[in-house]
């Protein structure tokens, strides 16, 4: 049996076994308490409890956010609740304790500070109505904890079990609790009865009259007539022990609440034998119950416990009564020699502190006792006499024996070192034996260890630095945070000084001081006490603007300068307060704890005062169903509360949703004359949560309406502007309609305001259930008119395969006469499942053997239920998976795991199989269709419809080729879809067509699950990609792109690996405006995506501008030559159809007939990419594209002559499908620059005519060339050209990364290439990159060159402007290039949250991974070494990972394939090294490998070459060799 070493562990184990829910109060969510590390370990292991029906719920709560508020919800729903906490929360929780004392809750309290426990928190709350139990040793902690739970369950009464963890720190380990004994002591019948006691109360502070009660049976027949209350002798039904005739009542010191039965009459209307009465629990009941529990423990273990414990001689004359930590005293008294003066001391402690059963103490003490020293370990004395001393005095000095009572002397026990215990006891004895003993003598040292309270020290969570940094950025030296944590206030504790209430008081004093100072300045300006008249004029000027921050702060330095030069006494006096010449931006920082009781919080006082104070209130509560549903924990809406006053500026902001809005709100708050409240959202589950986690939580909350973004300025009405500005994009339309009825926000100030919590509750329950029911009923109505047996088909699908299969199965079932219904699993009402006759379920496999998103809720319900009977249901399951997806043998269980689990579970619930579970495997010749073709006939046979004649042929599925040919040259129904306001989406076919127009429809995958749970459609938005030839943009275009991203997108820009701008988060109703904005900037998006030639990339070449100009002109000629000719783009996006001057043109049907001279009506089989590289820089990855042009210089070496032509490069791959592979380009030969656009055309035409149009996975040019052979392909191109390729010219590449920093070209112009990590241009609290680039664009005279590695080059800076540009770069930290070589050489695609193909994080994760490797790089001297590392969220290869020296390609969330051995110059593909590994494995591989590289590499050897030389991977010779000789062979599937 396991051994237990600490009291906290013993208590945590008992609490876990004995509770439905445990509130784990912690210093921080990321910092464990003495209890929480054990509780979370049990919970994460899903260990069963004895009380909870399932695994007990462990709820972590920070100690400073009113933690006991969370107890009401579970208690009132009938759950048994325990709390594990330090004593620090007790005093702030007093308003809750009086109510909680009447519920069966147990508080396990570890007394703090550690090593110097203070019992004053216990005595301060002794009158709260709780039962108080005290344990001292490790074994006692276990037994008393169990006793506390048993007592709470039996009496329905709150119990506080308190102990000093340090007191038992040296105890020997004990055995773990005996579960059978725990079960017996708890009495599971009593447990079930307690769980049935539900409470409909809702109040939190007002006494609602609830009392813990016992029910008794009357012991005799009542006489006729009325019965006086209490006349019938009652026997308690629930207490199994005899009452002691000698038992006394509570002392005067006990609480009225805890013994209320002694002073209240109870009435009974019972008039028959065996009837019952119900009355409040009394002290007698508590004593009887706890005695019964301890008797059970004693019989089982031999360990005895009593209300008071006495140890020592029976003839002792002196005794110590210790209310505190007894460990040192017990040890010392036990080791006392007979010669010691304190050898005959007795020791008394209270096991049951409240109720105080004084009669038991009188009975316990030996009659020989003449003197009692009372030691109270209470640091915070509020009265002259200690509370325990008074209890003992009232017990022993009252009653018949009062005259013979012993001498009682109080002592205050403070910190005692172990070495001084004997001396302390001797001092107590001497004082006690003195003729005139000193009362309240302090024993020990008042100086306690400094480290004892560090665990609960105040500290700002790291994640909250975001808002503090913004304040610092915006206000700089003007910023004054009155309650800043690190501020020094003489004589004030750090805890008090950091409180908003203290800060508010200090600000009021600060305001008064400045107001007096302004008066002094005005008086001084009117005197003639200065040496000259100059100060007077300046002081007068300043006084007029003293309250205007902008003017006062501009004038202040001049005023101070003039006063300094004056030298008069008056000038010196004013200069003593010179800081007051500046008007500060004054702020208070508060937490969301203010929101629980607004009437008593600092918020109320600040607003009611009308003072010009700014408040930043940080709310860290993540959005969750539990938080939304808990009425008790639901915080009041501070913003609404403040708006109701009408005199305050109010803003609701979220830095991870809209950085710009946060800036606007803070600036507006500072400018507002009066109180300002900025409520800032920063959700985190733990203080060390990553920014990515905070971002995802923020997006959910804002999108779902839990946290609306808005600004309210009551003064705007005076200028005819609306007071309220709503900044939340997702709910803008709904709330604008709502607010239209009352411009003053009356509708938002209803008596019971309902914001996000109520919205989420209604959506999450009623709406979702109603949708399921309506969908099911609609199907049933349709099926009533049909004939045949019913067949319900449910699917769970992420990529559409299972859904398509389900729909096809449904159609085939209808053709066989069955009444089929096809639904997603999560859309199906589970309660109807037992009523079905035949059910077929199809599911694909997601992640690590998980259910797809639209089947998770269904599976969670099915796997947890034991209440549905499926014995009348016939079922079949077909699963789709990939037997090679998880290559390691230990991971084979994930292959088709959802389908297998579902089949087993339905069978367990009684279902009868129609057919064995079918397994579709992507590794089969026809993928999952192979297994499906074998399984489906068995299904029809079981249903008796296998031999149906006259079945019509199924129409072939619609392909991309069908969509293109029917689109009328890319028109489709795009215009109609844009006009449809009922959804944020467009049709599936139009989604394919809009790619040709430069936009993809996506949805925010961070929000997908939550929106689905609320019954909402996905958060659809569009990505727009510009066509930017060669990546060159003017400063004007940059500014316009910046504006478009703010006005229509998500306030960020992405510089892509295709050397262009990309915008995300553009909702449908802004899509057209964004497209027009791009075209107004003389840019376009046509052919930025789709099955056409896309954006042409060109090396930035900052050092050779003339050569760059030549190459760029050629790229423009190629781009224009290969541009699609359709006019659909202009008609859909650019024509103003509302203008009477525009001729209305039908954009659908056959009204317009376009021509595509190059592409034809079906365009190309797949996308087509061209790039140009200029040796020695392969910074465009020339080998990775359909056409790679290598620029060749003329004889002078300064101008362009022609190109070597590569063809057949491509990156797209499908995991585990060896028929797909990346490929590097093959050399065709050389052609002159004047003819190169025609060469590109002919290559494209050969691909157009010979590319695979049936299988899109085999449709890229790389497969066409491998199918034909390079020589055949070359000859076909030459036939069309009517010319021959010449021999390729010599060239050499030296790298494929960017060269950062300042460089000069041949004309003396300056170019600065800056690092933009993964191409994301945005503002963050740490880095105002976007703002800085905007300011540079306003003055820059050259151009902006985007690089294919996602960085940015400021080109063409003349020497005359160099200082200006350098100043701006420095100001906005854009000149910082002090990054590791690994980070500078890294690249990542977008992936989550917007890319629909992403399987794992990429852009948001790669920087974190590199950070975790940089210490290793530093240790091994590799910080400056360039190692090309790339990451993508899927195998489609947008960041060209297959050419990197080390690459990570997403396979599932948190899992990546690792590839090694790519060529540093981009000339060689890498090779699979490990499959499906997570971060721990990645770091475990990379760190030793980097060390080995540092030690063993040869001179000049690159990392990719090194891993091949040492045999970690084989070199990949060509694309078809990519899957061969991999380091980790994929295991065979099932």
XYZ file of C-alpha atoms in Angstrom, residues 161-477:
317
model
C -10.701 21.113 9.360
C -7.573 23.141 10.093
C -3.974 22.096 10.625
C -0.409 23.378 10.494
C 1.465 21.488 7.708
C 4.811 22.203 9.350
C 3.726 20.606 12.638
C 3.754 17.134 11.067
C 6.603 17.681 8.619
C 8.914 15.366 10.560
C 6.356 12.609 11.142
C 7.017 9.146 9.802
C 5.084 8.229 6.634
C 1.734 6.534 7.143
C -0.195 4.070 5.043
C -2.819 5.254 2.623
C -6.381 5.254 3.827
C -8.366 2.021 3.966
C -11.061 2.523 1.312
C -13.402 0.080 3.035
C -13.090 2.020 6.256
C -13.650 5.308 4.431
C -16.733 3.845 2.779
C -18.033 2.654 6.148
C -17.354 5.914 7.974
C -18.907 8.043 5.236
C -21.982 5.768 5.214
C -22.968 5.771 1.538
C -26.677 5.761 2.433
C -26.129 9.073 4.171
C -24.132 10.210 1.165
C -26.979 9.513 -1.228
C -29.434 11.245 1.086
C -27.159 14.292 1.229
C -26.892 14.370 -2.549
C -30.680 14.487 -2.812
C -30.853 17.657 -0.707
C -31.082 20.244 -3.441
C -31.659 23.915 -2.787
C -33.395 26.435 -5.024
C -31.908 29.454 -3.218
C -30.149 32.074 -5.307
C -29.038 34.746 -2.819
C -25.387 35.005 -1.890
C -25.263 37.436 1.019
C -28.791 37.752 2.402
C -29.806 35.181 5.031
C -32.405 33.017 3.307
C -33.266 31.130 6.511
C -31.566 27.851 5.607
C -30.463 25.817 8.631
C -28.854 22.425 8.944
C -31.464 20.216 10.558
C -32.025 16.757 12.029
C -35.201 14.732 11.879
C -36.424 12.853 14.949
C -39.108 10.283 15.673
C -41.412 10.882 18.629
C -40.983 8.285 21.366
C -44.566 8.208 22.809
C -48.196 8.794 21.927
C -49.272 12.402 22.198
C -52.126 13.269 24.488
C -55.327 14.622 23.083
C -55.402 18.264 22.274
C -52.544 20.465 21.418
C -48.988 19.454 22.276
C -46.632 21.984 23.749
C -43.531 22.331 21.783
C -40.779 20.033 22.917
C -43.047 17.991 25.235
C -42.543 14.776 23.324
C -39.225 13.065 24.036
C -37.556 12.752 20.650
C -34.994 10.252 19.401
C -32.806 11.612 16.578
C -33.246 9.426 13.509
C -29.850 10.139 12.007
C -27.570 10.023 15.062
C -26.626 6.569 16.251
C -25.283 7.223 19.744
C -26.767 7.644 23.204
C -26.862 11.103 24.634
C -24.669 11.566 27.666
C -26.565 12.764 30.703
C -23.554 14.777 31.715
C -23.209 16.605 28.416
C -23.092 20.322 28.745
C -24.275 23.030 26.406
C -22.027 25.367 24.480
C -20.190 28.022 26.364
C -21.088 31.638 26.113
C -18.341 32.021 23.559
C -20.026 29.747 21.060
C -22.031 31.010 18.148
C -25.753 31.476 18.329
C -25.890 30.006 14.843
C -24.176 26.821 15.869
C -26.440 26.180 18.861
C -29.577 27.911 17.817
C -31.752 25.026 18.947
C -30.891 25.821 22.541
C -32.611 29.186 22.346
C -35.458 28.468 19.936
C -38.637 26.545 20.472
C -39.590 23.865 18.019
C -43.178 23.105 17.203
C -44.744 19.895 16.036
C -48.026 19.198 14.385
C -47.486 15.456 14.571
C -50.435 13.591 16.146
C -49.657 9.881 15.660
C -47.235 7.248 16.874
C -43.941 7.213 14.931
C -44.353 10.738 13.594
C -41.344 13.026 13.138
C -40.148 16.483 13.969
C -37.424 18.463 12.188
C -35.259 20.888 14.135
C -31.938 22.700 13.701
C -28.702 20.914 14.512
C -27.492 21.629 18.039
C -24.148 21.368 19.780
C -25.403 18.165 21.389
C -26.070 16.684 17.958
C -22.608 17.612 16.771
C -20.985 16.093 19.836
C -23.002 12.898 19.531
C -22.246 12.586 15.836
C -18.507 13.204 16.048
C -18.227 10.875 19.025
C -19.992 8.167 17.022
C -17.588 8.668 14.112
C -14.529 8.523 16.347
C -15.875 5.388 18.007
C -16.086 3.707 14.580
C -12.508 4.748 13.796
C -11.286 3.485 17.155
C -12.910 0.088 16.676
C -11.359 -0.280 13.231
C -7.895 1.127 13.916
C -7.366 1.454 17.650
C -6.798 5.188 17.288
C -8.948 7.204 19.703
C -10.010 10.820 19.537
C -11.875 13.022 21.989
C -13.244 16.552 21.970
C -10.350 17.614 24.198
C -7.118 15.663 24.473
C -5.066 15.443 27.671
C -1.651 13.838 27.952
C 0.467 13.782 31.061
C 0.450 12.602 34.687
C -2.907 12.063 36.379
C -1.590 13.980 39.391
C -0.205 16.918 37.437
C -0.538 20.279 39.113
C 0.278 22.392 36.049
C -0.899 22.059 32.465
C -0.316 23.689 29.123
C -3.406 24.321 27.014
C -2.022 24.899 23.538
C -4.106 26.365 20.735
C -1.475 26.143 18.055
C 1.250 23.863 16.745
C 2.085 21.407 19.501
C 4.764 19.284 17.830
C 7.827 20.792 19.493
C 6.158 20.915 22.901
C 5.028 17.282 22.739
C 8.541 16.157 21.855
C 10.163 18.196 24.605
C 7.683 17.253 27.330
C 7.936 13.606 26.338
C 11.717 13.691 26.721
C 11.693 15.598 30.041
C 13.761 14.171 32.894
C 12.369 13.760 36.375
C 14.673 16.530 37.472
C 13.201 19.023 34.993
C 10.984 21.543 36.691
C 8.303 20.997 34.056
C 8.502 17.186 34.212
C 4.970 16.867 35.633
C 3.306 19.227 33.159
C 0.119 18.041 31.492
C -0.711 18.983 27.913
C -4.233 19.848 26.731
C -5.418 20.487 23.181
C -8.819 20.990 21.554
C -9.732 18.528 18.848
C -13.230 20.042 18.455
C -12.761 23.791 18.714
C -16.292 24.793 17.770
C -18.795 24.206 19.141
C -16.906 24.633 22.396
C -18.115 21.806 24.649
C -16.868 23.264 27.899
C -18.255 20.530 30.158
C -15.976 18.013 28.438
C -12.931 20.079 29.336
C -13.979 20.213 32.991
C -14.412 16.441 33.080
C -11.097 15.828 31.322
C -8.741 17.801 33.561
C -7.241 15.956 36.560
C -8.599 17.329 39.846
C -5.009 17.952 40.887
C -4.529 20.753 38.327
C -3.871 24.054 40.046
C -2.362 26.130 37.247
C -3.052 26.283 33.504
C -0.888 28.153 31.018
C -2.927 28.952 27.919
C -0.727 29.313 24.814
C -2.445 30.887 21.819
C -0.539 30.934 18.526
C -2.228 34.112 17.375
C -0.187 36.781 15.630
C -2.921 39.341 15.018
C -4.265 40.259 18.419
C -7.356 42.451 18.287
C -8.341 42.212 21.968
C -6.441 42.265 25.219
C -7.480 38.721 26.106
C -7.143 35.881 23.663
C -10.345 34.143 22.504
C -9.264 30.697 23.731
C -8.292 32.133 27.094
C -11.791 33.575 27.399
C -13.326 30.236 26.430
C -11.378 28.459 29.164
C -12.114 31.139 31.734
C -15.851 30.926 31.024
C -15.685 27.142 31.287
C -13.669 26.817 34.483
C -14.697 29.974 36.322
C -18.459 29.458 36.063
C -20.687 26.917 37.727
C -20.533 25.239 41.147
C -16.785 24.585 41.027
C -15.841 28.149 40.177
C -14.238 28.822 43.556
C -11.939 25.798 43.190
C -10.917 26.542 39.622
C -7.204 26.613 38.744
C -5.136 29.693 38.099
C -5.324 30.508 34.365
C -2.525 32.540 32.747
C -2.605 33.561 29.097
C 0.485 33.475 26.885
C 0.993 34.485 23.291
C 2.894 31.843 21.327
C 5.010 33.269 18.509
C 7.849 31.736 16.499
C 10.032 29.259 18.374
C 13.192 27.709 17.062
C 13.467 23.970 17.873
C 16.647 24.636 19.838
C 14.856 27.061 22.200
C 11.773 24.968 23.075
C 13.151 23.812 26.450
C 13.968 27.386 27.346
C 10.463 28.492 26.328
C 8.758 25.821 28.474
C 10.964 26.727 31.417
C 9.966 30.354 31.012
C 6.268 29.442 30.930
C 6.679 27.325 34.090
C 8.479 30.102 35.884
C 5.830 32.648 34.950
C 3.054 30.243 35.919
C 4.695 29.519 39.299
C 5.288 33.173 40.042
C 3.182 34.734 42.805
C 2.231 37.435 40.305
C 2.262 35.815 36.849
C 2.358 38.067 33.824
C -0.694 37.796 31.615
C -0.213 37.750 27.818
C 3.462 36.979 28.113
C 4.994 36.555 24.664
C 6.723 33.219 24.231
C 9.284 32.999 21.454
C 10.456 35.524 18.874
C 8.127 37.831 16.976
C 10.538 37.765 14.028
C 9.300 34.931 11.868
C 11.085 33.490 8.798
C 10.865 35.784 5.788
C 10.439 32.998 3.248
C 7.377 31.537 4.916
C 4.783 33.517 2.972
C 6.511 33.818 -0.396
C 4.179 31.311 -2.069
C 1.253 33.714 -1.762
C 3.209 36.909 -2.422
C 1.654 39.411 -4.798
C 2.924 39.157 -8.358
C 1.534 40.323 -11.643
C 0.890 37.345 -13.936
C 3.233 37.410 -16.884
C 0.382 37.321 -19.387
C -1.009 40.584 -17.980
C 2.145 42.408 -19.057
C 0.470 42.952 -22.432
C -1.770 45.746 -21.118
C 0.944 47.276 -18.971
C 3.223 47.487 -22.002
C 0.516 49.238 -23.993
C 0.063 51.790 -21.212
C 3.815 52.382 -21.184
C 3.908 52.718 -24.973
C 1.012 55.143 -25.168
C 1.775 57.408 -22.221
C 5.490 56.932 -21.596
C 6.769 59.147 -18.797
